[in-house]
Amino acid sequence: MTYVITQPCCNDASCVDVCPVNCIHPTPDEKPFAITEMLYIDPDTCIDCGACVEECPVEAIYAENDLEEVDAPYLDINAQYYTKHPIGPDWPDPVKLPSIDAALGTLHVAIVGSGPAACYAAMELTAKPRMEVDMFERLPTPYGLVRAGVAPDHPGTKGVTDQFRSAVGKRNVHCHFNVAVGEDVTHEELLRHHHAVIYAVGAAGDRRLDIPGEDLPGSHAATEFVAWYNGHPDYADRTFDLTGERAVIVGNGNVALDVARILVTDPDVLATTDLADHALEALRSSNIREVVILGRRGPAQAAYTNPELLALGRMPNVDVVVDPEEAVLDPASRALVDADDAEPSLQLKVKQVEEFAQRTADPSRKRIVLRFLTSPVDILGDGHVQSVRIARNEMVADASGVLGAKPSDVIETLDTGLILRSIGYRGRPVAGLPFDDRRGVIPNENGRVIDPESGTPIPGVYVAGWIKRGPTGVIGTNKYCSAETVHMVIDDFSAGRLDAPEDREALDRLIAERAPDAIDYQGWQRIDKTERAGGRAAGRARTKLVTIDSMLAAARADTSP
């Protein structure tokens, strides 16, 4: 018997560290790790010890005999990875953090942000002795996109917060939630009171289509819709037109598939999740029966991952529709897929689309339509979105042979009152730091922020996560991204390249004066307890508080008997 990794895999790679026979790959020190969809267990090497099951933070690993029918394909998916990447006798040693000389004293680090990259950085730092960490978050609640981005119908993925809780709850981690860096406290002040500042602020912006009509009411960023249904306080009061029968999503990454699922899932099913109450109420009265997902490239180049595509096809009472003509690959893509050295994940992605194209849709059911080689040309409407014109694309190779999509003629107009663009997150500038506007990141080398004029590191300033590398990877990818950054911090501290900070009490006084509504870890625990209690009463994991005032009230609540 072997163990099998399934859809919730977050690439955290905790399972890799405990496997006694090195049968889980790719590991963080292997090249494919940066682009892999998930991790895989080699069935021929697995010794059935079960150590990985206990370590997995999102409950994604099962014994093959315990696989439910919907997860059965993952047995082959795991095995197929090793047809392309067979286990070798020699593997590189994992990167280990350097030790710190006790004579140097305590290292004081500020972390700006509280999402996965920030929490993983705190975990790495506090694994060493003589560390003091201050974590700053502008919202009263931590965990970033795990709380406000992961789809409510993927509760297993959110299990990683159990690890994060153990990190931010340590005595040497001081939480300053509801404190905005750049407003309540400046970058210069943070640097003055710490040896180092790590910015793990993610990528809060989104990319635009830059087509006529994009700013019409009814046209939104998918990131706003996701934040709305996840109860982010900045978006709780937004409204979305769900009165029409069709919604159109531009872009076909995992976020697009998440949004499509939420739009057509039975509200009674969503009522068992932590979906925000205001979103549940709106979706109960929604008229949407069809969601069209526009992808500018072909099935082989689609941005979604196989686990998300497979999950789409398992939705009850929802058809996934693909035009057979659009499932046909262009010759260059077909050659890539059929090559002897083709990635099994690429072949599976194409195979699944081809299977969808062979299905017969039931007109009485809701549907998700996957379109390929299509791009929006303009959005039309009189004061509100009424339709979108789309063009057919052709796959062409550039000078280096890389395949891309080139628009050709307009082929049709789709009537819709709701368009959601889902073409990527984008980092935003941070006051006082350089910014690469083209890439949407803070310029850095392995996490050290670089002065673009001199090309040298700015002492004491670091980045981790999406603001460091761009919006790539999944939750667990940030673990090793953050570890690399922490390695740089410790190396600079040990080499005497960081200035000694001012006293701790001065920082506490500054925060108390500037941000009197700051929330510490205990305050967050009271918010969490309130939400969980509300969820239990409704048969849900939690009922989210969605306004700052309600969160502050919960944080200040008297919890004495």
Coordinates of C-alpha atoms in Angstrom, one line a residue:
M1 CA 0.0 0.0 0.0
T2 CA 1.1 3.6 -0.7
Y3 CA 0.0 7.0 0.6
V4 CA -1.4 9.5 -1.9
I5 CA -1.3 13.3 -2.0
T6 CA -4.6 14.8 -3.1
Q7 CA -6.2 18.2 -4.1
P8 CA -5.8 20.3 -1.0
C9 CA -1.9 20.0 -1.2
C10 CA -0.5 23.4 -0.3
N11 CA 3.2 22.7 -1.2
D12 CA 4.2 23.4 2.4
A13 CA 6.5 20.4 2.2
S14 CA 6.4 19.6 5.9
C15 CA 5.8 16.1 4.7
V16 CA 9.1 16.1 2.9
D17 CA 11.0 16.7 6.1
V18 CA 9.5 13.7 7.9
C19 CA 9.6 11.1 5.1
P20 CA 12.3 8.5 6.1
V21 CA 12.8 7.2 2.6
N22 CA 12.8 10.5 0.6
C23 CA 9.8 9.5 -1.5
I24 CA 8.0 12.9 -1.7
H25 CA 9.0 15.2 -4.5
P26 CA 9.7 17.8 -5.8
T27 CA 11.5 19.0 -2.7
P28 CA 12.1 22.7 -2.1
D29 CA 15.8 22.3 -3.2
E30 CA 14.8 20.8 -6.6
K31 CA 14.3 22.9 -9.6
P32 CA 10.7 21.8 -10.4
F33 CA 9.5 22.8 -6.9
A34 CA 9.1 26.5 -8.0
I35 CA 6.5 25.6 -10.7
T36 CA 5.0 22.4 -9.4
E37 CA 1.2 22.2 -9.0
M38 CA 1.5 19.9 -6.0
L39 CA 3.8 17.4 -4.3
Y40 CA 3.8 13.7 -5.2
I41 CA 4.5 10.4 -3.4
D42 CA 6.4 7.7 -5.3
P43 CA 4.3 4.5 -4.8
D44 CA 7.4 2.3 -5.4
T45 CA 9.4 3.9 -2.7
C46 CA 6.8 4.6 -0.1
I47 CA 7.1 2.2 2.9
D48 CA 3.6 2.9 4.3
C49 CA 4.9 4.5 7.5
G50 CA 2.2 7.3 7.6
A51 CA 4.6 10.0 9.0
C52 CA 3.5 12.4 6.2
V53 CA -0.2 12.1 7.2
E54 CA 0.4 13.5 10.7
E55 CA 2.6 16.3 9.4
C56 CA 0.4 17.5 6.5
P57 CA -1.2 20.8 7.7
V58 CA -4.1 20.6 5.2
E59 CA -5.1 16.9 5.5
A60 CA -4.3 16.2 1.9
I61 CA -2.6 12.8 2.3
Y62 CA -4.5 9.5 2.5
A63 CA -3.6 5.8 2.3
E64 CA -4.6 4.5 -1.1
N65 CA -7.2 2.1 0.5
D66 CA -8.9 5.1 2.2
L67 CA -9.2 7.3 -0.9
E68 CA -12.8 8.4 -1.7
E69 CA -14.0 7.8 -5.2
V70 CA -13.6 11.5 -6.2
D71 CA -9.9 11.3 -5.2
A72 CA -9.1 8.0 -6.9
P73 CA -7.4 9.8 -9.9
Y74 CA -4.7 11.1 -7.6
L75 CA -3.3 7.6 -7.2
D76 CA -2.3 7.7 -10.9
I77 CA -1.4 11.4 -10.8
N78 CA 1.2 10.7 -8.0
A79 CA 2.6 7.8 -9.8
Q80 CA 2.8 9.5 -13.2
Y81 CA 5.0 12.2 -11.8
Y82 CA 7.8 9.7 -11.4
T83 CA 7.6 8.5 -15.0
K84 CA 9.1 11.9 -15.8
H85 CA 11.1 12.5 -12.7
P86 CA 12.4 9.1 -11.4
I87 CA 13.9 9.0 -7.9
G88 CA 17.7 9.4 -8.1
P89 CA 20.4 8.2 -5.7
D90 CA 21.7 11.6 -4.9
W91 CA 19.7 14.7 -3.9
P92 CA 21.0 18.1 -2.8
D93 CA 21.1 18.8 0.9
P94 CA 18.4 21.1 2.1
V95 CA 19.3 24.7 3.0
K96 CA 19.8 25.1 6.7
L97 CA 19.7 28.4 8.6
P98 CA 23.1 29.5 10.0
S99 CA 23.6 29.6 13.7
I100 CA 24.0 32.8 15.6
D101 CA 26.8 33.6 18.0
A102 CA 25.3 34.1 21.5
A103 CA 27.6 37.0 22.0
L104 CA 25.7 39.0 19.4
G105 CA 22.7 39.2 21.7
T106 CA 19.0 39.2 20.6
L107 CA 18.0 39.8 17.0
H108 CA 15.0 42.1 16.8
V109 CA 13.0 41.8 13.5
A110 CA 9.8 43.5 12.4
I111 CA 7.6 41.7 9.9
V112 CA 5.0 43.7 8.0
G113 CA 2.1 41.6 7.0
S114 CA 0.5 38.5 8.5
G115 CA -0.2 36.2 5.6
P116 CA 1.6 33.0 4.7
A117 CA 5.0 34.5 3.9
A118 CA 4.9 36.6 7.1
C119 CA 3.9 33.6 9.3
Y120 CA 6.5 31.3 7.7
A121 CA 9.2 34.0 8.3
A122 CA 8.1 34.2 12.0
M123 CA 8.3 30.4 12.2
E124 CA 11.8 30.4 10.8
L125 CA 13.0 33.2 13.0
T126 CA 11.6 31.8 16.3
A127 CA 13.0 28.4 15.6
K128 CA 16.3 30.0 16.7
P129 CA 17.1 31.2 20.2
R130 CA 17.4 34.9 21.1
M131 CA 14.8 36.2 18.6
E132 CA 12.2 38.9 19.2
V133 CA 9.7 39.5 16.4
D134 CA 7.1 42.3 16.0
M135 CA 4.4 41.4 13.5
F136 CA 2.3 44.3 12.0
E137 CA -1.0 43.9 10.2
R138 CA -3.3 46.7 9.1
L139 CA -6.4 44.6 9.7
P140 CA -7.6 43.3 13.1
T141 CA -7.3 39.7 11.8
P142 CA -4.2 37.8 10.5
Y143 CA -3.4 35.3 7.8
G144 CA -3.9 37.4 4.7
L145 CA -5.2 35.4 1.7
V146 CA -5.6 32.3 3.7
R147 CA -8.5 34.1 5.4
A148 CA -9.6 36.4 2.6
G149 CA -8.5 34.5 -0.6
V150 CA -8.9 30.8 -0.2
A151 CA -12.3 29.7 -1.4
P152 CA -14.8 28.8 1.3
D153 CA -15.5 25.4 -0.3
H154 CA -11.8 24.5 0.2
P155 CA -11.8 24.3 4.1
G156 CA -8.9 21.8 4.2
T157 CA -6.5 24.4 2.7
K158 CA -7.2 26.7 5.6
G159 CA -5.9 24.1 8.0
V160 CA -2.5 25.6 7.5
T161 CA -3.5 28.3 9.9
D162 CA -3.0 25.9 12.8
Q163 CA 0.7 26.1 12.0
F164 CA 0.5 29.9 11.7
R165 CA -1.3 30.1 15.1
S166 CA 1.5 28.3 16.8
A167 CA 4.0 30.8 15.4
V168 CA 2.3 34.1 16.0
G169 CA 1.2 32.9 19.5
K170 CA 4.7 32.5 20.8
R171 CA 5.9 34.7 23.6
N172 CA 8.7 36.3 21.6
V173 CA 6.3 37.2 18.8
H174 CA 4.5 40.5 19.5
C175 CA 1.4 41.0 17.4
H176 CA 0.3 44.5 16.4
F177 CA -2.9 44.0 14.4
N178 CA -5.0 46.9 13.2
V179 CA -1.8 48.9 12.9
A180 CA -1.1 50.4 9.4
V181 CA 2.6 50.7 8.5
G182 CA 3.0 53.9 6.6
E183 CA 0.2 55.6 8.6
D184 CA 0.4 54.7 12.3
V185 CA 4.1 53.9 12.1
T186 CA 6.6 54.7 9.4
H187 CA 9.2 52.6 7.7
E188 CA 11.9 54.7 9.2
E189 CA 10.5 54.2 12.7
L190 CA 10.3 50.4 12.3
L191 CA 13.9 50.3 11.1
R192 CA 15.0 52.5 14.1
H193 CA 13.5 50.0 16.6
H194 CA 14.7 46.8 14.9
H195 CA 17.8 45.3 13.4
A196 CA 15.7 44.3 10.3
V197 CA 12.3 44.8 8.7
I198 CA 10.8 42.1 6.5
Y199 CA 8.0 43.3 4.2
A200 CA 5.6 40.4 3.4
V201 CA 2.7 42.5 2.2
G202 CA 1.7 40.3 -0.7
A203 CA 0.2 41.7 -4.0
A204 CA -3.0 43.6 -3.2
G205 CA -3.5 45.1 -6.6
D206 CA -4.8 43.5 -9.8
R207 CA -3.9 43.7 -13.4
R208 CA -6.2 45.5 -15.9
L209 CA -7.5 44.5 -19.3
D210 CA -7.0 48.0 -20.8
I211 CA -10.0 47.7 -23.2
P212 CA -12.9 50.1 -23.8
G213 CA -15.7 49.8 -21.3
E214 CA -13.6 48.2 -18.6
D215 CA -14.8 50.8 -16.0
L216 CA -18.5 50.4 -16.7
P217 CA -20.6 49.4 -13.6
G218 CA -20.8 45.6 -13.6
S219 CA -17.1 45.2 -14.6
H220 CA -14.9 44.3 -11.6
A221 CA -11.7 42.7 -10.6
A222 CA -12.2 39.1 -9.5
T223 CA -10.0 39.9 -6.5
E224 CA -12.7 42.3 -5.3
F225 CA -15.4 39.6 -5.7
V226 CA -13.2 37.1 -3.8
A227 CA -12.6 39.5 -1.0
W228 CA -16.3 40.3 -0.8
Y229 CA -17.5 36.7 -0.5
N230 CA -14.7 36.0 2.0
G231 CA -15.7 38.8 4.3
H232 CA -12.8 41.2 3.9
P233 CA -13.9 44.4 5.7
D234 CA -12.7 46.7 2.9
Y235 CA -15.1 44.9 0.5
A236 CA -18.0 43.8 2.6
D237 CA -20.2 46.7 1.4
R238 CA -19.6 46.0 -2.3
T239 CA -22.5 44.9 -4.6
F240 CA -22.4 42.7 -7.7
D241 CA -25.1 42.4 -10.3
L242 CA -26.3 38.8 -10.1
T243 CA -29.6 39.4 -11.8
G244 CA -28.6 38.1 -15.2
E245 CA -28.3 34.5 -16.2
R246 CA -24.7 34.7 -17.4
A247 CA -21.4 35.9 -15.9
V248 CA -18.1 36.2 -17.8
I249 CA -14.7 35.7 -16.2
V250 CA -11.6 36.9 -18.1
G251 CA -8.7 34.7 -17.3
N252 CA -8.5 31.0 -16.4
G253 CA -6.2 30.7 -13.4
N254 CA -7.2 29.1 -10.1
V255 CA -8.9 32.2 -8.9
A256 CA -11.2 32.3 -12.0
L257 CA -12.2 28.7 -11.3
D258 CA -12.8 29.5 -7.6
V259 CA -15.1 32.4 -8.6
A260 CA -17.0 30.3 -11.1
R261 CA -17.6 27.5 -8.5
I262 CA -19.0 30.0 -6.0
L263 CA -21.3 31.5 -8.6
V264 CA -23.0 28.2 -9.5
T265 CA -22.7 26.2 -6.2
D266 CA -26.0 25.5 -4.4
P267 CA -26.3 28.2 -1.7
D268 CA -27.3 25.5 0.8
V269 CA -23.9 23.9 0.3
L270 CA -22.2 27.3 0.7
A271 CA -24.2 27.8 3.9
T272 CA -22.1 25.1 5.6
T273 CA -18.8 27.0 4.9
D274 CA -17.4 30.3 6.2
L275 CA -18.7 32.3 3.3
A276 CA -19.6 35.8 4.5
D277 CA -23.3 36.1 5.4
H278 CA -23.9 39.1 3.1
A279 CA -22.5 37.0 0.1
L280 CA -24.6 34.0 1.0
E281 CA -27.7 36.2 1.1
A282 CA -26.9 37.7 -2.3
L283 CA -26.1 34.3 -3.9
R284 CA -29.4 32.9 -2.6
S285 CA -31.2 35.4 -4.9
S286 CA -28.8 35.1 -7.8
N287 CA -30.1 34.3 -11.3
I288 CA -26.8 33.2 -12.7
R289 CA -26.9 29.8 -14.4
E290 CA -23.9 30.0 -16.7
V291 CA -20.4 31.2 -16.1
V292 CA -18.2 31.6 -19.2
I293 CA -14.4 31.5 -18.5
L294 CA -12.3 33.2 -21.3
G295 CA -8.7 31.9 -21.7
R296 CA -6.5 33.7 -24.2
R297 CA -4.4 30.6 -24.9
G298 CA -5.1 27.0 -25.6
P299 CA -5.9 24.1 -23.2
A300 CA -2.2 23.2 -22.9
Q301 CA -1.3 26.7 -21.7
A302 CA -4.2 27.2 -19.4
A303 CA -3.2 28.9 -16.1
Y304 CA -5.3 26.7 -13.7
T305 CA -3.8 23.7 -12.0
N306 CA -5.0 20.1 -12.5
P307 CA -6.3 19.7 -8.9
E308 CA -8.6 22.7 -9.4
L309 CA -9.7 21.5 -12.9
L310 CA -10.5 18.1 -11.5
A311 CA -12.5 19.6 -8.7
L312 CA -14.5 21.6 -11.2
G313 CA -15.6 18.4 -13.0
R314 CA -16.8 16.9 -9.8
M315 CA -19.4 19.5 -8.9
P316 CA -22.9 18.1 -8.4
N317 CA -25.6 19.3 -10.7
V318 CA -23.2 21.5 -12.7
D319 CA -21.9 20.8 -16.2
V320 CA -18.5 21.7 -17.4
V321 CA -18.8 22.6 -21.1
V322 CA -16.0 22.8 -23.7
D323 CA -16.6 23.3 -27.4
P324 CA -14.9 20.3 -29.2
E325 CA -13.3 22.7 -31.7
E326 CA -11.7 24.7 -29.0
A327 CA -10.3 21.5 -27.3
V328 CA -8.2 20.8 -30.4
L329 CA -4.6 21.8 -29.9
D330 CA -2.6 23.7 -32.5
P331 CA 0.3 21.6 -34.0
A332 CA 3.0 23.2 -31.8
S333 CA 1.1 22.6 -28.6
R334 CA 0.2 19.0 -29.7
A335 CA 3.9 18.3 -30.3
L336 CA 4.7 19.5 -26.7
V337 CA 2.0 17.3 -25.2
D338 CA 2.9 14.2 -27.2
A339 CA 6.7 14.5 -26.7
D340 CA 8.4 11.7 -24.9
D341 CA 9.6 14.1 -22.2
A342 CA 6.3 15.9 -21.7
E343 CA 5.3 16.6 -18.1
P344 CA 2.5 14.2 -17.0
S345 CA 0.7 17.2 -15.5
L346 CA 0.5 18.9 -18.9
Q347 CA -0.8 15.8 -20.5
L348 CA -3.4 15.4 -17.8
K349 CA -4.5 19.0 -18.2
V350 CA -5.2 18.5 -21.9
K351 CA -6.8 15.1 -21.4
Q352 CA -9.3 16.5 -18.9
V353 CA -10.4 19.2 -21.3
E354 CA -10.8 16.7 -24.1
E355 CA -13.0 14.6 -21.8
F356 CA -15.1 17.6 -21.0
A357 CA -15.5 18.3 -24.7
Q358 CA -17.0 14.8 -25.2
R359 CA -19.7 15.2 -22.6
T360 CA -23.3 16.1 -23.3
A361 CA -24.6 19.0 -21.2
D362 CA -28.0 18.9 -19.5
P363 CA -30.0 22.1 -20.3
S364 CA -31.7 21.9 -16.9
R365 CA -28.4 22.2 -15.0
K366 CA -26.1 25.2 -14.3
R367 CA -22.9 25.2 -16.3
I368 CA -19.4 26.5 -16.4
V369 CA -18.2 27.0 -20.0
L370 CA -14.4 26.9 -20.6
R371 CA -13.4 28.9 -23.6
F372 CA -9.9 28.8 -25.1
L373 CA -8.0 31.1 -27.5
T374 CA -10.5 33.9 -26.8
S375 CA -9.9 37.5 -25.5
P376 CA -12.3 40.4 -24.8
V377 CA -12.1 43.2 -27.3
D378 CA -14.4 45.7 -25.6
I379 CA -17.2 45.8 -23.0
L380 CA -20.5 47.4 -24.1
G381 CA -23.3 48.9 -22.2
D382 CA -25.4 52.0 -21.6
G383 CA -24.4 53.0 -18.1
H384 CA -23.9 49.4 -17.1
V385 CA -22.3 46.3 -18.6
Q386 CA -24.6 44.6 -21.1
S387 CA -22.3 42.6 -23.3
V388 CA -18.7 41.8 -24.2
R389 CA -17.2 41.3 -27.6
I390 CA -14.6 38.6 -27.9
A391 CA -12.0 37.8 -30.5
R392 CA -10.5 34.5 -31.6
N393 CA -6.7 34.1 -30.9
E394 CA -4.1 32.2 -32.7
M395 CA -1.1 30.5 -31.1
V396 CA 2.2 31.8 -32.5
A397 CA 5.8 31.4 -31.5
D398 CA 8.1 34.3 -30.7
A399 CA 11.8 34.6 -31.8
S400 CA 12.8 32.2 -28.9
G401 CA 10.1 29.7 -29.8
V402 CA 7.9 30.4 -26.9
L403 CA 4.2 30.0 -27.8
G404 CA 1.9 33.0 -27.2
A405 CA -1.6 34.1 -28.2
K406 CA -2.2 36.7 -31.0
P407 CA -5.7 38.2 -31.4
S408 CA -7.4 37.9 -34.8
D409 CA -11.0 38.7 -35.8
V410 CA -13.9 39.4 -33.5
I411 CA -16.1 36.3 -33.5
E412 CA -19.1 36.9 -31.3
T413 CA -20.8 39.0 -28.6
L414 CA -21.8 37.6 -25.3
D415 CA -24.7 39.1 -23.4
T416 CA -23.9 39.6 -19.7
G417 CA -24.3 42.0 -16.8
L418 CA -21.3 40.9 -14.8
I419 CA -17.7 40.7 -16.0
L420 CA -14.9 39.7 -13.6
R421 CA -11.3 40.1 -14.8
S422 CA -9.0 37.5 -13.3
I423 CA -5.7 38.1 -15.0
G424 CA -3.3 38.3 -12.1
Y425 CA -2.5 40.0 -8.8
R426 CA 0.0 42.8 -8.7
G427 CA 2.2 44.2 -5.9
R428 CA 1.8 47.8 -4.8
P429 CA 4.5 50.3 -3.9
V430 CA 5.5 50.6 -0.2
A431 CA 6.3 54.1 1.1
G432 CA 10.0 54.7 1.6
L433 CA 11.1 51.7 -0.5
P434 CA 12.0 51.3 -4.2
F435 CA 9.6 49.6 -6.5
D436 CA 9.8 47.8 -9.8
D437 CA 6.7 49.0 -11.6
R438 CA 7.1 46.7 -14.5
R439 CA 7.2 43.5 -12.4
G440 CA 5.1 44.8 -9.5
V441 CA 7.6 43.9 -6.9
I442 CA 10.2 45.5 -4.6
P443 CA 13.6 45.0 -6.2
N444 CA 15.6 42.5 -4.3
E445 CA 18.3 39.8 -4.4
N446 CA 17.3 36.7 -2.5
G447 CA 15.2 38.8 -0.2
R448 CA 17.6 41.7 0.4
V449 CA 16.0 44.9 -0.9
I450 CA 18.3 46.6 -3.5
D451 CA 18.8 50.3 -4.1
P452 CA 18.2 50.4 -7.9
E453 CA 20.6 53.4 -8.3
S454 CA 23.6 51.9 -6.6
G455 CA 22.7 48.2 -7.1
T456 CA 23.6 47.5 -3.4
P457 CA 21.4 46.1 -0.6
I458 CA 19.6 48.6 1.6
P459 CA 20.8 47.7 5.2
G460 CA 18.2 46.1 7.3
V461 CA 15.4 45.9 4.7
Y462 CA 14.1 42.7 3.3
V463 CA 11.1 41.2 1.5
A464 CA 9.3 37.8 1.4
G465 CA 6.4 36.3 -0.5
W466 CA 4.6 37.8 -3.5
I467 CA 6.1 41.3 -3.1
K468 CA 9.5 39.6 -3.4
R469 CA 9.0 37.3 -6.3
G470 CA 5.6 38.2 -7.9
P471 CA 2.2 36.4 -7.5
T472 CA 3.5 32.9 -8.2
G473 CA 3.1 29.5 -6.4
V474 CA 0.7 28.4 -3.7
I475 CA 0.6 28.8 0.1
G476 CA 3.5 26.4 0.8
T477 CA 5.8 28.0 -1.8
N478 CA 6.1 31.0 0.6
K479 CA 7.7 28.7 3.3
Y480 CA 10.9 28.4 1.4
C481 CA 10.8 31.9 0.0
S482 CA 10.6 33.2 3.6
A483 CA 13.3 30.8 4.7
E484 CA 15.7 32.2 2.1
T485 CA 14.9 35.8 3.3
V486 CA 15.5 34.9 6.9
H487 CA 18.8 33.3 5.9
M488 CA 19.8 36.7 4.6
V489 CA 18.7 38.5 7.8
I490 CA 20.7 36.1 10.0
D491 CA 23.7 36.3 7.7
D492 CA 23.7 40.1 7.8
F493 CA 23.2 40.2 11.6
S494 CA 26.0 37.7 12.2
A495 CA 28.3 39.7 9.9
G496 CA 27.6 43.0 11.8
R497 CA 25.9 44.6 8.9
L498 CA 22.8 45.6 10.8
D499 CA 22.4 48.7 13.1
A500 CA 21.5 48.1 16.7
P501 CA 17.8 49.1 17.4
E502 CA 16.5 51.6 20.0
D503 CA 14.8 50.3 23.1
R504 CA 11.7 48.2 23.1
E505 CA 9.6 50.4 25.4
A506 CA 9.9 53.3 23.0
L507 CA 8.3 51.3 20.3
D508 CA 5.4 50.2 22.6
R509 CA 4.8 53.9 23.6
L510 CA 4.8 54.9 20.0
I511 CA 2.2 52.3 19.0
A512 CA 0.0 53.1 22.0
E513 CA 0.0 56.7 21.1
R514 CA -0.5 56.4 17.3
A515 CA -2.7 53.3 17.2
P516 CA -4.8 53.1 20.4
D517 CA -7.1 50.5 18.8
A518 CA -4.2 48.1 18.1
I519 CA -5.0 44.5 18.8
D520 CA -2.6 42.0 20.2
Y521 CA -2.6 38.2 19.9
Q522 CA -5.1 37.8 22.8
G523 CA -7.4 40.3 21.1
W524 CA -7.3 38.2 17.9
Q525 CA -8.0 35.1 19.9
R526 CA -11.2 36.7 21.2
I527 CA -12.2 37.6 17.7
D528 CA -11.5 34.0 16.6
K529 CA -13.5 32.6 19.5
T530 CA -16.5 34.9 18.7
E531 CA -16.5 33.8 15.1
R532 CA -16.2 30.1 15.9
A533 CA -19.0 30.4 18.5
G534 CA -21.2 32.0 15.8
G535 CA -20.3 29.2 13.4
R536 CA -21.2 26.5 15.8
A537 CA -24.6 28.0 16.4
A538 CA -25.2 27.8 12.6
G539 CA -23.5 24.5 12.0
R540 CA -20.5 26.1 10.3
A541 CA -16.8 26.4 11.0
R542 CA -17.2 30.1 11.7
T543 CA -19.3 33.1 11.0
K544 CA -17.0 35.9 10.0
L545 CA -17.1 39.4 11.4
V546 CA -16.9 41.7 8.4
T547 CA -16.6 45.2 9.9
I548 CA -13.7 46.8 11.8
D549 CA -16.1 47.9 14.5
S550 CA -17.5 44.4 15.2
M551 CA -13.9 43.0 15.2
L552 CA -12.8 45.6 17.7
A553 CA -15.8 45.0 19.9
A554 CA -15.0 41.2 19.9
A555 CA -11.4 41.9 20.7
R556 CA -12.3 44.0 23.7
A557 CA -15.0 41.6 25.0
D558 CA -14.8 40.5 28.6
T559 CA -14.0 36.8 28.5
S560 CA -14.1 36.3 32.3
P561 CA -16.7 33.7 33.6

